[in-house]
Coordinates of C-alpha atoms and ligand atoms in Angstrom, one line a residue:
M1 CA 43.8 153.2 113.1
P2 CA 43.2 149.4 112.3
D3 CA 39.9 148.5 110.4
E4 CA 37.8 145.5 111.3
N5 CA 40.1 143.2 109.3
G6 CA 43.1 144.2 111.3
N7 CA 44.5 146.2 108.4
G8 CA 45.7 149.8 108.7
K9 CA 49.0 150.7 110.2
N10 CA 49.4 147.7 112.5
G11 CA 47.7 145.3 109.9
N12 CA 50.3 146.3 107.3
Q13 CA 53.1 145.5 109.8
V14 CA 51.6 142.0 110.5
G15 CA 51.5 141.3 106.7
L16 CA 55.1 142.4 106.3
I17 CA 56.4 140.2 109.1
D18 CA 54.5 137.3 107.6
K19 CA 56.1 137.9 104.2
V20 CA 59.6 138.2 105.7
T21 CA 59.1 135.0 107.8
T22 CA 58.0 133.0 104.8
G23 CA 60.8 134.4 102.7
I24 CA 63.4 133.4 105.3
K25 CA 61.8 130.0 105.6
Q26 CA 61.9 129.5 101.8
D27 CA 65.6 130.6 101.7
L28 CA 66.5 128.3 104.6
D29 CA 64.7 125.4 102.8
S30 CA 66.4 126.0 99.5
L31 CA 69.8 126.3 101.3
K32 CA 69.2 122.9 102.9
S33 CA 68.9 121.4 99.4
D34 CA 71.4 123.8 97.6
I35 CA 74.3 123.5 100.0
P36 CA 74.7 119.7 99.7
A37 CA 74.3 120.1 95.9
K38 CA 76.9 122.9 95.8
A39 CA 79.3 120.9 98.1
K40 CA 78.9 117.9 95.9
E41 CA 79.7 120.0 92.8
Q42 CA 82.8 121.3 94.6
I43 CA 84.0 117.9 95.6
E44 CA 83.4 116.6 92.1
G45 CA 85.4 119.6 90.8
L46 CA 88.3 118.6 93.1
K47 CA 88.3 115.1 91.5
D48 CA 88.7 116.7 88.1
P49 CA 90.1 120.2 88.4
T50 CA 90.0 120.8 84.7
K51 CA 86.2 121.0 84.8
T52 CA 86.1 123.7 87.5
Q53 CA 85.0 127.2 86.5
V54 CA 88.3 128.7 87.8
Y55 CA 90.3 126.3 85.5
T56 CA 88.2 126.9 82.4
S57 CA 88.4 130.6 82.9
I58 CA 92.2 130.4 82.6
F59 CA 92.7 127.6 80.1
R60 CA 90.1 127.9 77.3
H61 CA 90.7 124.7 75.6
K62 CA 91.1 121.0 76.3
H63 CA 94.4 119.4 76.9
D64 CA 94.0 116.3 74.9
D65 CA 97.2 115.5 73.0
T66 CA 95.9 116.5 69.5
P67 CA 97.8 118.8 67.1
R68 CA 94.9 121.3 67.3
N69 CA 95.1 121.4 71.1
R70 CA 98.8 121.7 71.1
A71 CA 98.6 124.6 68.7
L72 CA 95.9 126.3 70.9
G73 CA 98.1 125.8 73.9
V74 CA 100.8 127.8 72.3
L75 CA 98.6 130.5 70.8
S76 CA 96.6 131.2 74.0
N77 CA 99.6 131.7 76.2
V78 CA 101.2 135.1 76.2
F79 CA 104.7 133.8 76.5
L80 CA 104.5 130.8 74.3
H81 CA 102.7 132.7 71.5
L82 CA 106.0 134.4 70.8
H83 CA 106.9 131.1 69.2
P84 CA 105.2 129.7 66.2
A85 CA 102.5 127.1 66.8
K86 CA 104.0 124.8 64.3
I87 CA 107.7 124.5 63.3
N88 CA 109.7 122.3 61.0
R89 CA 111.2 119.9 63.5
D90 CA 114.4 119.6 61.5
A91 CA 115.0 123.3 61.4
V92 CA 115.4 123.5 65.2
R93 CA 117.8 120.7 65.5
Y94 CA 121.0 121.9 67.3
S95 CA 123.0 120.2 64.6
Y96 CA 121.4 122.8 62.2
T97 CA 121.2 126.0 64.2
W98 CA 123.9 125.2 66.8
G99 CA 121.5 127.1 69.1
M100 CA 123.8 130.1 68.6
G101 CA 121.2 132.8 68.0
G102 CA 119.3 131.6 71.2
I103 CA 122.6 131.5 73.2
T104 CA 123.5 135.0 72.0
F105 CA 120.1 136.3 73.2
Y106 CA 120.4 134.4 76.5
L107 CA 123.8 136.0 77.1
F108 CA 122.3 139.4 76.3
I109 CA 119.7 138.8 79.1
V110 CA 122.5 137.7 81.5
L111 CA 124.4 140.8 80.7
T112 CA 121.4 143.1 81.2
F113 CA 120.7 141.5 84.5
T114 CA 124.2 141.5 85.9
G115 CA 124.8 145.0 84.3
V116 CA 121.9 146.5 86.2
L117 CA 123.3 145.0 89.5
L118 CA 126.7 146.4 88.7
M119 CA 125.2 149.9 88.3
F120 CA 124.3 149.9 92.0
Y121 CA 128.0 150.0 92.8
Y122 CA 129.7 151.9 89.9
H123 CA 130.1 155.6 89.5
P124 CA 131.4 156.8 86.1
S125 CA 133.8 159.3 87.4
K126 CA 137.6 159.5 87.3
V127 CA 137.8 159.6 91.1
Q128 CA 135.5 156.6 91.8
A129 CA 135.4 154.3 88.8
F130 CA 138.5 152.2 89.4
R131 CA 137.9 152.3 93.2
D132 CA 134.4 150.9 92.7
V133 CA 135.8 148.1 90.7
L134 CA 138.3 147.2 93.5
Y135 CA 135.5 147.5 96.0
L136 CA 133.4 145.1 93.9
E137 CA 136.3 142.7 93.6
H138 CA 137.3 142.6 97.3
D139 CA 134.5 143.9 99.5
V140 CA 131.0 143.6 98.0
P141 CA 129.4 140.3 98.8
F142 CA 129.3 138.2 95.6
G143 CA 130.8 141.3 93.8
K144 CA 133.7 139.3 92.3
I145 CA 131.4 136.7 90.8
L146 CA 128.9 139.4 89.6
R147 CA 131.7 141.3 87.8
N148 CA 133.1 138.2 86.3
M149 CA 129.7 136.9 85.1
H150 CA 129.3 140.2 83.3
R151 CA 132.8 140.1 81.8
W152 CA 132.6 136.4 80.7
A153 CA 129.1 136.7 79.3
A154 CA 130.4 139.7 77.3
H155 CA 133.3 137.7 75.9
L156 CA 131.0 134.8 75.2
M157 CA 128.3 136.9 73.5
V158 CA 130.9 138.2 71.0
I159 CA 132.0 134.7 70.3
A160 CA 128.4 133.4 70.0
V161 CA 127.3 136.1 67.7
W162 CA 130.2 135.4 65.3
L163 CA 129.4 131.6 65.4
H164 CA 125.7 132.4 64.8
M165 CA 126.6 134.5 61.8
F166 CA 128.9 131.8 60.5
R167 CA 126.2 129.1 60.8
V168 CA 123.7 131.4 59.0
F169 CA 126.3 131.8 56.2
L170 CA 127.0 128.1 56.0
T171 CA 123.4 127.1 55.7
G172 CA 122.8 129.8 53.1
S173 CA 120.1 131.4 55.3
Y174 CA 121.0 134.9 54.2
K175 CA 119.4 134.2 50.8
K176 CA 115.9 135.2 49.7
P177 CA 113.6 135.8 51.6
R178 CA 116.0 136.4 54.5
E179 CA 118.3 139.2 53.1
F180 CA 116.7 141.9 55.2
N181 CA 117.1 139.9 58.4
W182 CA 120.8 139.3 57.5
N183 CA 121.2 143.0 57.3
I184 CA 119.5 143.5 60.7
G185 CA 121.9 140.8 61.9
V186 CA 124.9 142.8 60.6
L187 CA 123.7 145.8 62.6
L188 CA 123.3 143.5 65.7
L189 CA 126.9 142.3 65.2
V190 CA 128.1 146.0 65.1
F191 CA 126.1 146.9 68.2
T192 CA 127.3 143.8 70.1
L193 CA 130.9 144.8 69.4
L194 CA 130.2 148.4 70.3
L195 CA 128.7 147.2 73.7
S196 CA 131.9 145.3 74.3
F197 CA 134.1 148.3 73.3
T198 CA 132.3 150.9 75.4
G199 CA 132.3 148.5 78.4
Y200 CA 136.1 148.2 78.1
L201 CA 136.8 151.7 79.3
L202 CA 134.5 151.6 82.3
P203 CA 136.9 150.0 84.9
D204 CA 139.2 153.0 84.1
D205 CA 142.3 150.8 84.2
Q206 CA 145.3 150.8 82.0
L207 CA 143.9 148.1 79.7
G208 CA 140.7 149.9 79.0
F209 CA 142.4 153.3 78.7
W210 CA 144.9 152.2 76.0
A211 CA 142.4 150.1 74.2
V212 CA 140.1 153.0 73.8
T213 CA 143.0 155.4 73.0
V214 CA 144.0 153.1 70.1
G215 CA 140.4 152.4 69.1
T216 CA 139.3 156.0 69.0
N217 CA 142.6 157.0 67.3
M218 CA 141.3 155.0 64.3
A219 CA 138.4 157.4 64.2
R220 CA 140.8 160.1 63.2
A221 CA 141.1 158.4 59.8
T222 CA 137.3 158.2 59.1
P223 CA 136.6 159.5 55.6
L224 CA 135.0 162.9 55.6
L225 CA 134.5 163.0 59.4
G226 CA 138.0 162.4 60.8
H227 CA 140.7 165.1 60.6
E228 CA 143.2 162.7 59.2
G229 CA 140.8 160.9 56.9
P230 CA 140.2 161.4 53.2
F231 CA 138.6 164.8 52.5
G232 CA 138.5 165.5 56.3
H233 CA 140.9 168.4 56.0
Q234 CA 139.1 169.9 53.1
L235 CA 135.8 169.7 55.1
G236 CA 137.4 171.7 57.9
M237 CA 137.9 168.8 60.3
T238 CA 140.4 169.4 63.2
P239 CA 141.2 167.3 66.3
Y240 CA 138.8 169.6 68.1
N241 CA 135.7 169.1 66.0
D242 CA 135.9 165.7 64.2
V243 CA 134.2 162.5 64.9
R244 CA 136.8 161.4 67.4
F245 CA 136.2 164.5 69.4
G246 CA 132.5 163.7 69.4
L247 CA 133.1 160.2 70.6
L248 CA 135.5 161.2 73.5
G249 CA 133.8 164.5 74.4
G250 CA 137.3 166.0 74.1
S251 CA 140.6 165.5 72.3
I252 CA 142.0 163.0 74.9
V253 CA 140.6 159.9 76.7
D254 CA 139.5 161.5 80.0
A255 CA 136.5 162.1 82.3
N256 CA 134.2 163.1 79.5
A257 CA 135.1 159.9 77.5
L258 CA 134.4 157.8 80.6
L259 CA 130.9 159.4 81.0
R260 CA 130.1 159.1 77.3
S261 CA 131.2 155.4 77.3
Y262 CA 129.0 154.8 80.3
I263 CA 125.9 156.4 78.8
W264 CA 126.3 154.6 75.5
H265 CA 127.1 151.3 77.2
C266 CA 124.2 151.3 79.7
I267 CA 121.5 153.2 77.9
G268 CA 122.0 154.1 74.2
I269 CA 123.3 150.9 72.7
P270 CA 121.2 148.4 74.8
I271 CA 118.1 150.2 73.7
V272 CA 119.0 150.2 70.0
A273 CA 120.2 146.5 70.2
S274 CA 116.9 145.5 72.0
V275 CA 114.8 147.1 69.3
L276 CA 116.9 145.5 66.6
M277 CA 116.5 142.1 68.3
I278 CA 112.7 142.4 68.4
V279 CA 112.8 143.2 64.7
H280 CA 115.2 140.3 64.1
F281 CA 113.0 137.7 65.9
W282 CA 109.8 139.0 64.3
R283 CA 111.5 138.7 60.9
V284 CA 112.6 135.1 61.5
R285 CA 108.8 134.3 61.9
K286 CA 107.7 136.5 59.0
D287 CA 110.3 134.9 56.7
G288 CA 108.7 131.5 57.3
G289 CA 110.5 130.4 60.5
I290 CA 114.1 129.2 60.8
S291 CA 115.2 128.2 57.3
G292 CA 115.9 124.5 57.9
P293 CA 116.4 121.5 55.7
A294 CA 113.3 119.7 54.2
P295 CA 111.6 117.6 56.9
V296 CA 113.3 114.3 57.3
M297 CA 111.4 111.1 58.2
L298 CA 113.1 108.8 60.7
Q299 CA 113.4 105.1 60.1
A300 CA 111.1 104.4 63.1
E301 CA 108.5 106.8 61.7
G302 CA 108.6 105.2 58.3
D303 CA 107.9 101.9 59.9
N304 CA 105.0 103.2 61.9
P305 CA 102.4 105.3 59.9
R306 CA 100.8 106.7 63.2
R307 CA 104.2 108.1 64.3
A308 CA 104.9 109.5 60.9
Q309 CA 101.5 111.4 61.0
K310 CA 102.3 112.7 64.5
A311 CA 105.8 113.8 63.5
A312 CA 104.3 115.7 60.6
G313 CA 101.8 117.3 63.0
E314 CA 98.7 115.8 61.4
Ligands
HEM401 C1 122.7 140.1 69.1 C2 122.9 139.3 68.1 C3 121.9 138.3 67.5 C4 120.9 137.6 68.1 C5 120.5 137.7 69.6 C6 120.3 136.7 67.1 C7 119.3 135.8 67.4 C8 118.8 135.0 66.4 C9 117.9 133.9 66.7 C10 117.4 133.4 68.1 C11 117.6 133.3 65.5 C12 116.7 132.0 65.3 C13 117.6 130.9 64.7 C14 118.9 130.5 65.4 O1 118.9 130.6 66.6 O2 119.9 130.2 64.7 C15 118.3 134.0 64.4 C16 118.2 133.8 63.1 C17 118.8 134.5 62.1 N1 119.9 135.4 62.3 FE1 120.4 136.2 64.1 N2 121.0 137.0 65.9 C18 121.9 137.9 66.1 C19 122.9 138.3 65.2 C20 122.9 138.0 63.9 C21 123.9 138.3 62.9 C22 125.2 139.0 63.3 C23 123.5 137.8 61.7 C24 124.2 137.9 60.3 C25 124.8 138.9 59.9 C26 122.2 137.2 61.9 C27 121.4 136.7 60.9 C28 120.3 135.9 61.1 C29 119.5 135.2 60.0 C30 119.6 135.5 58.5 C31 118.6 134.4 60.7 C32 117.5 133.5 60.0 C33 118.3 132.2 59.9 C34 117.4 131.0 59.4 O3 116.2 131.2 59.1 O4 118.0 129.9 59.3 N3 121.8 137.3 63.2 N4 119.0 135.1 65.0

């Protein structure tokens, strides 16, 4: 029941309605002033997107062209931070590195990509392997170019890795503190050659069959582990239990050898090579970056002190 002041059940309702109405009024009033202010802010933001909250939440530093900002740009980007923020300009000249390590890595990526696509069409069995290759060559759309990209990239990778090793040798970059990375490199060379060799058998054609027959016959003569190698006989090695038998999964190049080649080629060796590459690249940085000659000042930089400072990253 309401009292004389109109309070009580109905009185409370009236008070509540008043409160809500004034609240809504206040909100509407503030919206009237806030909306134009917010709109103005948004429009200002469009004029200079680098000041918007979205932009600053992604890029956490200014983009002025100063050495500090350039370094921050590299360090705060997940992809770029794989590179050092500062490098000796002369160490990355193509005339010094020949770009061969990078080209080798690029070819490895091409091989991985085209290799995965080839796996969609290839079966590692005696019945199907050669037919699949013919099918790729003649019927699969872009199959011929796919197969040839893989084959040519493989040849090029072998050439590039040798040239890379040759340049590292010529520039004396195998010396202290890079001895360990040279050894990782030697392993990478071996695994690159093994990738090439195991891929050779996969088309199951005459070329691959005889190449692998000759190649694995050499394994007969492995010291200790081959039945024709030094001390092999004394250690009980026979054509049916030596290292060649292990490689081929039998005593002749046949279905088991094809399957083993396939697994080593597509899974085993690429994984080991990838891990070694990660270690290799990491070591290049830990050993002080690419070896490089002492920084050289260009004539133009000598004439202009500001350019010289910039080139030195100051
Ligand atoms: C899959 C094979 C390989 C890849 C992808 C690779 C990649 C690279 C890359 C990108 C660099 C940076 C400098 C440059 O590009 O020249 C480098 C440096 C180096 N690599 Fe390799 N490499 C491979 C094999 C080898 C081999 C076979 C050796 C020697 C046996 C080797 C020894 C070195 C050394 C010592 C450095 C440091 C060179 C310096 O500081 O000047 N690498 N490698």
